[in-house]
PDB file of C-alpha atoms in Angstrom:
ATOM      1  CA  SER A   1     -88.161  -4.300 100.739  1.00  0.00           C
ATOM      2  CA  GLY A   2     -86.320  -2.587  97.920  1.00  0.00           C
ATOM      3  CA  GLY A   3     -85.288  -4.745  95.006  1.00  0.00           C
ATOM      4  CA  ILE A   4     -84.471  -8.411  94.509  1.00  0.00           C
ATOM      5  CA  GLU A   5     -81.770 -10.185  96.469  1.00  0.00           C
ATOM      6  CA  MET A   6     -79.330 -12.021  94.199  1.00  0.00           C
ATOM      7  CA  LEU A   7     -77.139 -14.969  95.128  1.00  0.00           C
ATOM      8  CA  ASP A   8     -73.809 -13.568  96.338  1.00  0.00           C
ATOM      9  CA  GLN A   9     -71.240 -14.611  93.714  1.00  0.00           C
ATOM     10  CA  GLY A  10     -68.290 -13.934  95.986  1.00  0.00           C
ATOM     11  CA  ARG A  11     -65.548 -11.339  96.066  1.00  0.00           C
ATOM     12  CA  GLN A  12     -62.744 -12.773  93.951  1.00  0.00           C
ATOM     13  CA  HIS A  13     -60.240 -10.270  92.552  1.00  0.00           C
ATOM     14  CA  ILE A  14     -59.216 -10.814  88.933  1.00  0.00           C
ATOM     15  CA  ALA A  15     -56.694  -9.176  86.629  1.00  0.00           C
ATOM     16  CA  PRO A  16     -58.097  -6.608  84.164  1.00  0.00           C
ATOM     17  CA  GLY A  17     -59.328  -8.430  81.069  1.00  0.00           C
ATOM     18  CA  ALA A  18     -59.310 -11.860  82.750  1.00  0.00           C
ATOM     19  CA  GLU A  19     -62.142 -14.227  81.856  1.00  0.00           C
ATOM     20  CA  HIS A  20     -64.657 -15.150  84.549  1.00  0.00           C
ATOM     21  CA  PRO A  21     -68.069 -16.833  84.803  1.00  0.00           C
ATOM     22  CA  ALA A  22     -71.142 -14.802  83.876  1.00  0.00           C
ATOM     23  CA  TYR A  23     -72.676 -12.451  86.431  1.00  0.00           C
ATOM     24  CA  ASN A  24     -76.102 -13.506  87.712  1.00  0.00           C
ATOM     25  CA  SER A  25     -77.603 -10.045  87.217  1.00  0.00           C
ATOM     26  CA  THR A  26     -77.348  -7.238  84.670  1.00  0.00           C
ATOM     27  CA  PRO A  27     -76.014  -4.883  85.917  1.00  0.00           C
ATOM     28  CA  ALA A  28     -73.751  -7.050  88.079  1.00  0.00           C
ATOM     29  CA  SER A  29     -74.298  -6.973  91.843  1.00  0.00           C
ATOM     30  CA  SER A  30     -71.506  -9.225  93.174  1.00  0.00           C
ATOM     31  CA  GLY A  31     -68.732 -11.490  91.972  1.00  0.00           C
ATOM     32  CA  TRP A  32     -65.445 -11.179  90.137  1.00  0.00           C
ATOM     33  CA  HIS A  33     -63.880  -7.731  90.110  1.00  0.00           C
ATOM     34  CA  TYR A  34     -60.696  -5.756  89.596  1.00  0.00           C
ATOM     35  CA  GLY A  35     -58.539  -4.550  92.461  1.00  0.00           C
ATOM     36  CA  ALA A  36     -59.356  -0.928  91.591  1.00  0.00           C
ATOM     37  CA  GLU A  37     -62.722   0.746  91.968  1.00  0.00           C
ATOM     38  CA  ALA A  38     -64.465   3.414  89.891  1.00  0.00           C
ATOM     39  CA  GLN A  39     -64.546   7.012  91.105  1.00  0.00           C
ATOM     40  CA  TRP A  40     -67.687   7.999  93.028  1.00  0.00           C
ATOM     41  CA  LYS A  41     -69.195  10.367  90.438  1.00  0.00           C
ATOM     42  CA  GLU A  42     -71.551  10.804  87.502  1.00  0.00           C
ATOM     43  CA  TYR A  43     -70.344   9.179  84.281  1.00  0.00           C
ATOM     44  CA  ASN A  44     -71.211   9.978  80.662  1.00  0.00           C
ATOM     45  CA  GLU A  45     -69.926   6.624  79.375  1.00  0.00           C
ATOM     46  CA  PRO A  46     -70.521   3.071  80.615  1.00  0.00           C
ATOM     47  CA  VAL A  47     -68.150   1.672  83.270  1.00  0.00           C
ATOM     48  CA  VAL A  48     -67.191  -2.028  83.161  1.00  0.00           C
ATOM     49  CA  TYR A  49     -68.982  -4.180  85.714  1.00  0.00           C
ATOM     50  CA  GLU A  50     -65.636  -5.511  86.998  1.00  0.00           C
ATOM     51  CA  LEU A  51     -64.911  -2.015  88.362  1.00  0.00           C
ATOM     52  CA  GLN A  52     -68.467  -1.360  89.563  1.00  0.00           C
ATOM     53  CA  VAL A  53     -68.592  -4.549  91.639  1.00  0.00           C
ATOM     54  CA  HIS A  54     -65.626  -3.359  93.704  1.00  0.00           C
ATOM     55  CA  ASN A  55     -67.561  -0.160  94.515  1.00  0.00           C
ATOM     56  CA  LEU A  56     -70.540  -2.265  95.608  1.00  0.00           C
ATOM     57  CA  GLU A  57     -68.278  -4.425  97.782  1.00  0.00           C
ATOM     58  CA  HIS A  58     -67.327  -1.218  99.627  1.00  0.00           C
ATOM     59  CA  GLY A  59     -70.950  -0.409 100.422  1.00  0.00           C
ATOM     60  CA  GLY A  60     -71.725   1.900  97.525  1.00  0.00           C
ATOM     61  CA  VAL A  61     -74.883   2.093  95.434  1.00  0.00           C
ATOM     62  CA  ILE A  62     -74.931   2.518  91.653  1.00  0.00           C
ATOM     63  CA  VAL A  63     -77.782   4.046  89.645  1.00  0.00           C
ATOM     64  CA  HIS A  64     -77.833   2.874  86.005  1.00  0.00           C
ATOM     65  CA  TYR A  65     -79.837   4.104  83.028  1.00  0.00           C
ATOM     66  CA  ARG A  66     -80.177   3.263  79.344  1.00  0.00           C
ATOM     67  CA  GLN A  67     -79.856   6.453  77.335  1.00  0.00           C
ATOM     68  CA  ASP A  68     -81.614   4.916  74.323  1.00  0.00           C
ATOM     69  CA  ARG A  69     -84.726   4.089  76.389  1.00  0.00           C
ATOM     70  CA  ILE A  70     -85.301   7.410  78.171  1.00  0.00           C
ATOM     71  CA  THR A  71     -85.968  11.031  77.212  1.00  0.00           C
ATOM     72  CA  ASP A  72     -83.740  14.042  77.861  1.00  0.00           C
ATOM     73  CA  THR A  73     -86.239  15.116  80.535  1.00  0.00           C
ATOM     74  CA  ASP A  74     -85.872  11.724  82.250  1.00  0.00           C
ATOM     75  CA  THR A  75     -82.089  12.104  82.136  1.00  0.00           C
ATOM     76  CA  GLU A  76     -82.303  15.586  83.686  1.00  0.00           C
ATOM     77  CA  GLN A  77     -84.597  14.284  86.470  1.00  0.00           C
ATOM     78  CA  LEU A  78     -82.170  11.454  87.153  1.00  0.00           C
ATOM     79  CA  GLN A  79     -79.174  13.814  87.271  1.00  0.00           C
ATOM     80  CA  ALA A  80     -81.025  16.088  89.701  1.00  0.00           C
ATOM     81  CA  LEU A  81     -81.872  13.074  91.884  1.00  0.00           C
ATOM     82  CA  TYR A  82     -78.215  11.998  91.810  1.00  0.00           C
ATOM     83  CA  GLN A  83     -77.046  15.456  92.941  1.00  0.00           C
ATOM     84  CA  SER A  84     -79.584  15.345  95.762  1.00  0.00           C
ATOM     85  CA  LEU A  85     -78.562  11.841  96.880  1.00  0.00           C
ATOM     86  CA  LYS A  86     -74.876  12.782  96.707  1.00  0.00           C
ATOM     87  CA  LYS A  87     -75.404  15.349  99.483  1.00  0.00           C
ATOM     88  CA  GLU A  88     -76.378  12.573 101.880  1.00  0.00           C
ATOM     89  CA  TYR A  89     -74.555   9.548 100.436  1.00  0.00           C
ATOM     90  CA  LYS A  90     -70.934   9.968  99.320  1.00  0.00           C
ATOM     91  CA  LYS A  91     -70.441   6.509  97.811  1.00  0.00           C
ATOM     92  CA  ILE A  92     -72.903   6.633  94.945  1.00  0.00           C
ATOM     93  CA  ILE A  93     -72.442   6.509  91.165  1.00  0.00           C
ATOM     94  CA  LEU A  94     -74.671   7.473  88.236  1.00  0.00           C
ATOM     95  CA  VAL A  95     -73.728   5.635  85.051  1.00  0.00           C
ATOM     96  CA  PRO A  96     -75.190   4.888  81.612  1.00  0.00           C
ATOM     97  CA  ASP A  97     -75.508   1.174  80.827  1.00  0.00           C
ATOM     98  CA  THR A  98     -76.059  -0.335  77.367  1.00  0.00           C
ATOM     99  CA  GLN A  99     -76.245  -3.973  78.520  1.00  0.00           C
ATOM    100  CA  MET A 100     -79.321  -4.023  80.739  1.00  0.00           C
ATOM    101  CA  SER A 101     -82.819  -4.802  79.463  1.00  0.00           C
ATOM    102  CA  THR A 102     -84.645  -2.142  81.519  1.00  0.00           C
ATOM    103  CA  ALA A 103     -84.507   1.653  81.344  1.00  0.00           C
ATOM    104  CA  TYR A 104     -83.233   1.974  84.937  1.00  0.00           C
ATOM    105  CA  ALA A 105     -81.585  -0.178  87.589  1.00  0.00           C
ATOM    106  CA  VAL A 106     -80.112   0.411  91.017  1.00  0.00           C
ATOM    107  CA  THR A 107     -77.502  -1.977  92.416  1.00  0.00           C
ATOM    108  CA  ALA A 108     -75.960  -2.621  95.825  1.00  0.00           C
ATOM    109  CA  TRP A 109     -73.985  -5.652  97.024  1.00  0.00           C
ATOM    110  CA  SER A 110     -76.084  -8.707  95.935  1.00  0.00           C
ATOM    111  CA  TRP A 111     -79.199  -6.537  95.427  1.00  0.00           C
ATOM    112  CA  ILE A 112     -80.805  -5.093  92.282  1.00  0.00           C
ATOM    113  CA  ASP A 113     -83.942  -3.126  91.508  1.00  0.00           C
ATOM    114  CA  ALA A 114     -84.665  -2.781  87.781  1.00  0.00           C
ATOM    115  CA  MET A 115     -87.484  -0.653  86.367  1.00  0.00           C
ATOM    116  CA  ASP A 116     -88.724   0.711  83.056  1.00  0.00           C
ATOM    117  CA  VAL A 117     -90.418   3.797  84.474  1.00  0.00           C
ATOM    118  CA  TYR A 118     -88.562   6.501  86.399  1.00  0.00           C
ATOM    119  CA  ASP A 119     -89.539   6.236  90.075  1.00  0.00           C
ATOM    120  CA  GLU A 120     -87.669   8.633  92.335  1.00  0.00           C
ATOM    121  CA  GLY A 121     -89.270   7.254  95.508  1.00  0.00           C
ATOM    122  CA  ARG A 122     -88.284   3.705  94.642  1.00  0.00           C
ATOM    123  CA  ILE A 123     -84.688   4.698  93.865  1.00  0.00           C
ATOM    124  CA  ARG A 124     -84.390   6.713  97.100  1.00  0.00           C
ATOM    125  CA  ALA A 125     -85.845   3.831  99.142  1.00  0.00           C
ATOM    126  CA  PHE A 126     -83.354   1.367  97.622  1.00  0.00           C
ATOM    127  CA  VAL A 127     -80.400   3.643  98.370  1.00  0.00           C
ATOM    128  CA  LYS A 128     -81.573   4.217 101.945  1.00  0.00           C
ATOM    129  CA  GLU A 129     -82.084   0.489 102.560  1.00  0.00           C
ATOM    130  CA  HIS A 130     -78.921  -0.903 100.971  1.00  0.00           C
ATOM    131  CA  TYR A 131     -76.302   1.849 101.304  1.00  0.00           C
ATOM    132  CA  ASN A 132     -73.219   0.711 103.245  1.00  0.00           C
ATOM    133  CA  ASP A 133     -74.595  -2.837 103.626  1.00  0.00           C
ATOM    134  CA  ALA A 134     -71.783  -4.845 102.056  1.00  0.00           C
ATOM    135  CA  PRO A 135     -68.826  -7.121 102.883  1.00  0.00           C
ATOM    136  CA  GLU A 136     -66.449  -4.161 103.247  1.00  0.00           C
ATOM    137  CA  SER A 137     -68.720  -1.505 104.671  1.00  0.00           C
ATOM    138  CA  PHE A 138     -67.158   1.776 105.709  1.00  0.00           C
ATOM    139  CA  VAL A 139     -67.406   4.581 108.209  1.00  0.00           C
ATOM    140  CA  GLU A 140     -68.067   8.031 106.739  1.00  0.00           C
TER     141      GLU A 140
END
């Protein structure tokens, strides 16, 4: 199956800036989060995990990359993949991440798949398997 299942750290809402225990994965895949969620789009700047986790709780999938570990060509491939996925899956985000130790990661509620080499097939398989599989899944 796609990725590694993480222990579900719950769904507690916290105030922006509030302290909370550490997440059990980087990027975060469950746990403490703000009442708001991030927009479903491609970002040029990192988005705090406390926003991202709310998106995951609603069944979304987030594709993360470390700009300092990949080439411009890799970035272009990833952006093209994101545009392709977006046609089929509305609740998906592409976001740079400076905190993770790998070049790429894909997260869904309590699931993560981290990789150092770009693998379109692996990313697509993760999205297909875990999309809309969360505590507050949705109807599109």
